[in-house]
Amino acid sequence: MNTTASHDTIRAVQWHGDRLRLLDQRRLPAEEIWFDSTTSGDVTQAIRDLAVRGAPAIGIAAAWGVVLAAKTGEDLPAAMATLRAARPTAVNLMWALDRMKARVDSGADAAALEAEAQAIQDEDLAANRHMGELGAALIAPGSHVMTHCNTGSLATAGYGTALGVIRAGVEAGRIEQVFAGETRPWQQGARLTMWELVRDGIPARLIADSAASHLMKDGKVTWVIVGADRIAANGDTANKIGTYQLAIAARHHGVKFMVVAPSTTVDMATASGDDIEIELRDATELLSVSGTRTVIEGAEAWNPVFDVTPAELIDAIVTERGVILKPDEVQMRSMFP
Ligand code: MRU
């Protein structure tokens, strides 16, 4: 494992020459289980099942899926189409596959595709470190912040997006206390973000998702910091379900709201959040907790796993290209022409 800084010790997506080794995020924190994918089908399944998750991480995994397909002589267009359909909302998946397809179309061999996937992974880590610095600079020393879902090393090549800003903010003495929402139903906050923060010695407290407004009301939290799965051309941002209500509560309480995502999450071809496909997952994720049914048999559930926060509720969008304050289409187009 690469250990690059005291507050950054986790690398969950690892290429091993002929296999992609993934830390199984379904099993954390109870068990740290690694498993290998050797075909693009294995990678597709891992993305679908959330063994690997988080917008940048699924893009990176898909790029390695294309490398596996090339190395094992799979039908590349078919493999790429299957990977692309694994999940609909995070545009990083489509972006990474488009980038790999461009190399395939230009006649790249398996070695060249391997170099491209490695570049995608390395660039993501570099973007995260840069965003960490940019985002942390917006936060006053000694602040309390809140985050949602998991946007850390597990969700990216390493370091994280919103969690990267938090890591950088803690290093710089700007962040004193982190509150993480548990992020029902899949509990990315409780199971994954708390795992990362505790392991890396970052002062963090878990809250129930429903405690967020009550927390903001006491005035100690000054920023809500979240990641993104897709940012539309007008700044509307799709992220984990529950993000939208946090943005509404933040505005009501005078708490600032920061979205942190690499440029690979920006989709200038999508005009607004209304045009973003929101993934609906199986109702069983809501009707059970850790595999144990908690709701009466026969009950139905509706399980959208992302929502859209309108740009007007966002105070800052941080990408590796820079910070956009009070995002709108004009500013988005000038940073992402
Ligand atoms: O369903 P998930 O766990 O893949 O959703 C992840 C999120 O919504 C993250 O906030 C987003 O992908 C940004 S990860 C850096």
XYZ file of C-alpha atoms and ligand atoms in Angstrom:
352
model
C 0.000 0.000 0.000
C 1.249 3.507 -0.820
C 1.403 5.653 2.263
C 1.800 9.196 1.058
C 0.874 11.310 4.075
C -0.244 10.767 7.636
C -3.846 11.673 6.765
C -3.913 9.685 3.512
C -3.135 5.980 3.785
C -5.710 4.155 1.646
C -5.522 3.015 -2.003
C -8.613 0.905 -2.801
C -8.109 0.443 -6.579
C -4.836 -1.310 -7.399
C -3.552 -2.536 -10.757
C -1.363 -5.636 -10.545
C -0.250 -6.121 -14.168
C -2.854 -8.714 -15.143
C -5.580 -8.126 -12.583
C -7.425 -5.283 -10.876
C -7.397 -5.639 -7.105
C -10.273 -3.904 -5.308
C -11.026 -3.407 -1.650
C -14.594 -4.697 -1.279
C -16.573 -1.674 -0.064
C -19.639 -3.803 0.624
C -17.856 -5.491 3.505
C -16.250 -2.508 5.240
C -15.723 -1.812 8.050
C -16.409 -5.312 9.395
C -13.958 -6.980 7.027
C -11.124 -5.708 4.846
C -11.448 -8.079 1.917
C -9.580 -7.629 -1.357
C -10.645 -9.396 -4.528
C -9.279 -9.592 -8.064
C -11.033 -8.836 -11.356
C -9.497 -10.454 -14.425
C -12.139 -9.641 -17.080
C -14.153 -6.563 -18.005
C -17.241 -8.493 -16.895
C -15.788 -8.848 -13.396
C -15.211 -5.088 -13.290
C -18.730 -4.339 -14.564
C -20.153 -6.542 -11.832
C -17.998 -4.858 -9.169
C -19.270 -1.436 -10.266
C -22.914 -2.552 -10.400
C -22.743 -4.185 -6.974
C -20.957 -1.179 -5.363
C -17.895 -3.253 -4.485
C -16.149 -0.253 -6.054
C -18.086 3.010 -5.894
C -17.700 6.768 -5.930
C -17.693 8.635 -9.251
C -13.938 8.890 -9.899
C -13.243 5.337 -8.670
C -15.784 3.765 -10.996
C -14.296 5.677 -13.947
C -10.817 4.462 -13.028
C -12.023 0.882 -12.528
C -13.786 0.960 -15.904
C -10.579 2.142 -17.602
C -8.792 -0.873 -16.103
C -11.719 -2.995 -17.285
C -10.917 -1.928 -20.859
C -7.269 -2.916 -20.297
C -8.359 -6.350 -19.049
C -10.616 -6.723 -22.092
C -7.699 -5.899 -24.411
C -5.307 -8.248 -22.618
C -7.711 -11.187 -22.672
C -8.854 -10.681 -26.269
C -12.442 -9.690 -25.481
C -14.622 -7.857 -28.020
C -13.640 -4.300 -27.043
C -16.732 -2.372 -28.254
C -18.991 -4.869 -26.465
C -16.913 -4.721 -23.284
C -16.970 -0.924 -23.294
C -20.727 -0.831 -23.869
C -21.323 -3.177 -20.943
C -19.049 -1.198 -18.638
C -20.776 2.040 -19.675
C -24.194 0.691 -18.689
C -23.048 -0.417 -15.218
C -24.336 2.744 -13.511
C -26.064 5.801 -15.067
C -25.452 8.909 -12.956
C -21.705 9.423 -12.439
C -20.358 10.905 -15.664
C -16.785 9.925 -14.744
C -17.671 6.424 -15.934
C -18.611 7.645 -19.420
C -15.713 10.116 -19.478
C -13.124 7.424 -18.710
C -14.597 5.050 -21.279
C -14.666 7.789 -23.940
C -10.998 8.487 -23.227
C -10.108 4.786 -23.479
C -12.201 4.443 -26.666
C -10.279 7.291 -28.291
C -7.051 5.325 -27.663
C -8.636 2.091 -28.918
C -9.828 3.891 -32.072
C -6.334 5.254 -32.680
C -4.985 1.693 -32.673
C -3.468 1.565 -29.184
C -2.267 -1.889 -28.091
C -2.808 -3.354 -24.623
C 0.397 -1.756 -23.292
C -0.679 1.691 -24.503
C -4.135 1.202 -23.002
C -2.487 0.210 -19.722
C -0.502 3.463 -19.773
C -3.707 5.412 -20.456
C -5.568 3.830 -17.541
C -2.605 4.514 -15.271
C -2.608 8.142 -16.429
C -6.332 8.443 -15.619
C -5.664 7.089 -12.136
C -2.573 9.264 -11.531
C -4.289 12.420 -12.803
C -7.200 11.827 -10.435
C -4.886 11.647 -7.434
C -3.090 14.827 -8.526
C -6.429 16.634 -9.049
C -7.567 15.616 -5.570
C -4.443 16.975 -3.914
C -4.794 20.275 -5.766
C -8.507 20.559 -4.935
C -7.639 19.844 -1.322
C -5.476 22.956 -1.195
C -7.985 25.115 -3.089
C -10.951 24.051 -0.991
C -9.175 24.205 2.362
C -8.155 27.802 1.636
C -11.850 28.779 1.745
C -12.257 27.517 5.323
C -11.467 29.652 8.368
C -9.048 28.167 10.952
C -10.665 26.062 13.676
C -13.848 25.317 11.707
C -16.382 22.550 12.151
C -17.608 21.034 8.860
C -20.117 18.468 7.738
C -19.883 15.944 4.905
C -22.159 13.387 3.269
C -21.635 9.993 1.652
C -18.037 8.891 1.061
C -15.823 11.030 -1.133
C -12.475 9.861 0.153
C -9.668 7.565 -0.931
C -12.197 4.770 -1.324
C -14.173 6.792 -3.872
C -11.208 8.032 -5.908
C -7.610 7.205 -6.847
C -6.733 8.399 -3.356
C -6.988 11.354 -0.955
C -10.531 12.177 -2.044
C -12.559 15.136 -3.273
C -14.652 16.599 -0.427
C -12.703 14.352 1.938
C -9.509 15.620 0.279
C -10.494 19.168 1.236
C -11.176 17.871 4.738
C -7.787 16.080 4.851
C -6.028 19.256 3.671
C -8.072 21.400 6.049
C -7.132 19.220 9.018
C -3.429 19.278 8.004
C -3.582 23.081 7.796
C -5.364 23.530 11.129
C -8.428 24.942 9.425
C -10.729 22.057 10.327
C -11.076 21.045 13.960
C -14.096 18.754 13.796
C -15.826 16.772 11.059
C -19.427 15.557 11.205
C -20.316 12.747 8.811
C -23.916 11.886 7.950
C -24.531 8.164 7.953
C -25.951 8.255 4.388
C -28.827 5.845 4.406
C -29.581 3.459 2.908
C -26.157 2.129 1.932
C -24.388 3.905 4.821
C -21.399 5.196 2.898
C -20.904 7.818 5.631
C -21.193 5.459 8.583
C -19.369 2.501 7.075
C -16.795 4.129 4.790
C -16.194 7.791 5.676
C -15.917 7.027 9.400
C -13.558 4.130 8.557
C -11.306 6.485 6.589
C -11.410 9.311 9.122
C -10.790 7.147 12.178
C -7.936 5.253 10.442
C -6.290 8.505 9.436
C -6.685 10.132 12.846
C -9.102 12.869 11.756
C -11.453 14.108 14.508
C -14.882 12.966 13.334
C -18.325 12.288 14.697
C -21.080 10.344 13.017
C -24.577 11.830 12.935
C -27.871 10.374 11.778
C -28.841 11.946 8.460
C -31.889 13.357 10.205
C -29.679 15.246 12.719
C -28.179 17.568 10.092
C -30.500 20.571 10.474
C -30.311 20.343 14.252
C -26.501 20.337 14.001
C -26.455 23.360 11.690
C -28.785 25.296 13.947
C -26.204 25.648 16.733
C -23.961 27.666 14.413
C -20.709 25.738 14.890
C -20.675 24.087 11.462
C -19.607 26.668 8.884
C -19.334 24.527 5.735
C -21.095 21.505 4.277
C -18.552 19.873 1.930
C -19.724 17.243 -0.554
C -18.592 15.529 -3.743
C -20.455 15.133 -7.020
C -21.426 12.496 -9.532
C -22.207 14.928 -12.333
C -22.102 18.711 -12.563
C -24.262 20.141 -15.350
C -23.395 23.153 -17.513
C -25.354 25.525 -15.243
C -23.692 24.242 -12.047
C -26.571 22.025 -10.915
C -24.964 19.066 -9.159
C -26.037 15.454 -8.814
C -24.703 13.734 -5.714
C -25.741 11.113 -3.185
C -29.381 11.173 -2.134
C -29.788 13.572 0.775
C -27.355 16.170 -0.561
C -30.180 18.420 -1.788
C -31.875 18.586 1.603
C -28.503 19.397 3.216
C -28.078 22.309 0.794
C -31.543 23.637 1.649
C -30.838 23.336 5.371
C -27.422 24.962 4.948
C -28.883 27.982 3.160
C -31.574 28.332 5.834
C -28.963 28.352 8.618
C -26.344 30.526 6.867
C -23.955 27.568 6.483
C -21.830 27.609 3.303
C -22.123 24.749 0.815
C -19.075 23.485 -1.144
C -19.030 20.939 -3.978
C -15.632 19.383 -4.686
C -15.112 17.334 -7.845
C -12.500 16.867 -10.565
C -13.166 18.266 -14.035
C -13.935 14.666 -15.083
C -17.228 15.057 -13.163
C -18.228 18.159 -15.139
C -20.614 17.416 -17.999
C -20.980 20.530 -20.146
C -23.111 18.524 -22.603
C -25.866 18.315 -19.983
C -27.616 21.675 -19.730
C -29.102 21.383 -16.267
C -29.770 18.989 -13.422
C -33.171 18.158 -14.925
C -31.346 16.278 -17.682
C -29.306 14.047 -15.346
C -30.454 10.445 -15.059
C -30.942 9.535 -11.405
C -30.144 5.915 -10.610
C -32.937 3.951 -8.968
C -31.654 0.932 -7.060
C -33.386 -2.121 -5.715
C -35.915 -1.498 -2.943
C -34.253 -4.207 -0.834
C -31.458 -1.728 -0.003
C -34.074 0.251 1.948
C -36.109 -2.639 3.275
C -33.113 -4.316 4.922
C -30.135 -3.304 7.047
C -26.925 -5.285 6.456
C -28.896 -8.061 4.815
C -31.479 -8.356 7.600
C -35.029 -7.434 6.631
C -36.276 -4.605 8.878
C -39.573 -3.737 7.194
C -42.723 -5.831 7.052
C -42.882 -8.324 4.180
C -45.056 -6.951 1.402
C -43.938 -3.351 1.967
C -42.751 -1.421 -1.077
C -40.042 1.244 -1.239
C -38.729 3.907 -3.625
C -34.938 4.078 -3.697
C -33.432 6.897 -5.792
C -29.730 6.984 -4.851
C -28.838 10.469 -6.098
C -30.497 13.876 -6.125
C -29.758 17.217 -7.757
C -28.759 20.314 -5.830
C -29.589 23.448 -7.831
C -26.644 25.745 -8.507
C -28.223 28.615 -6.570
C -27.806 26.655 -3.320
C -24.065 26.092 -3.950
C -21.562 28.654 -2.642
C -18.449 27.146 -4.235
C -17.595 24.508 -6.816
C -13.977 23.429 -6.438
C -12.272 21.581 -9.297
C -8.558 21.191 -10.017
C -8.960 24.040 -12.539
C -9.993 26.468 -9.829
C -12.825 27.659 -7.621
C -16.148 28.976 -8.905
C -18.033 31.025 -6.338
C -21.804 31.247 -6.751
C -21.755 29.012 -9.842
C -23.862 29.732 -12.912
C -23.679 28.846 -16.587
C -21.526 31.844 -17.529
C -18.845 30.982 -14.981
C -19.046 27.268 -15.788
C -18.563 27.975 -19.515
C -15.589 30.222 -18.883
C -13.822 27.527 -16.794
C -14.945 24.604 -18.985
C -15.093 26.017 -22.549
O -23.529 5.376 -4.872
P -22.127 5.849 -4.635
O -21.574 5.402 -3.321
O -21.213 5.527 -5.797
O -22.271 7.435 -4.581
C -21.123 8.201 -4.348
C -21.384 9.658 -4.212
O -22.494 10.130 -4.347
C -20.192 10.533 -4.003
O -20.524 11.648 -3.232
C -19.664 10.995 -5.360
O -19.520 9.911 -6.244
C -18.364 11.679 -5.253
S -17.056 10.556 -4.808
C -15.612 11.445 -4.806
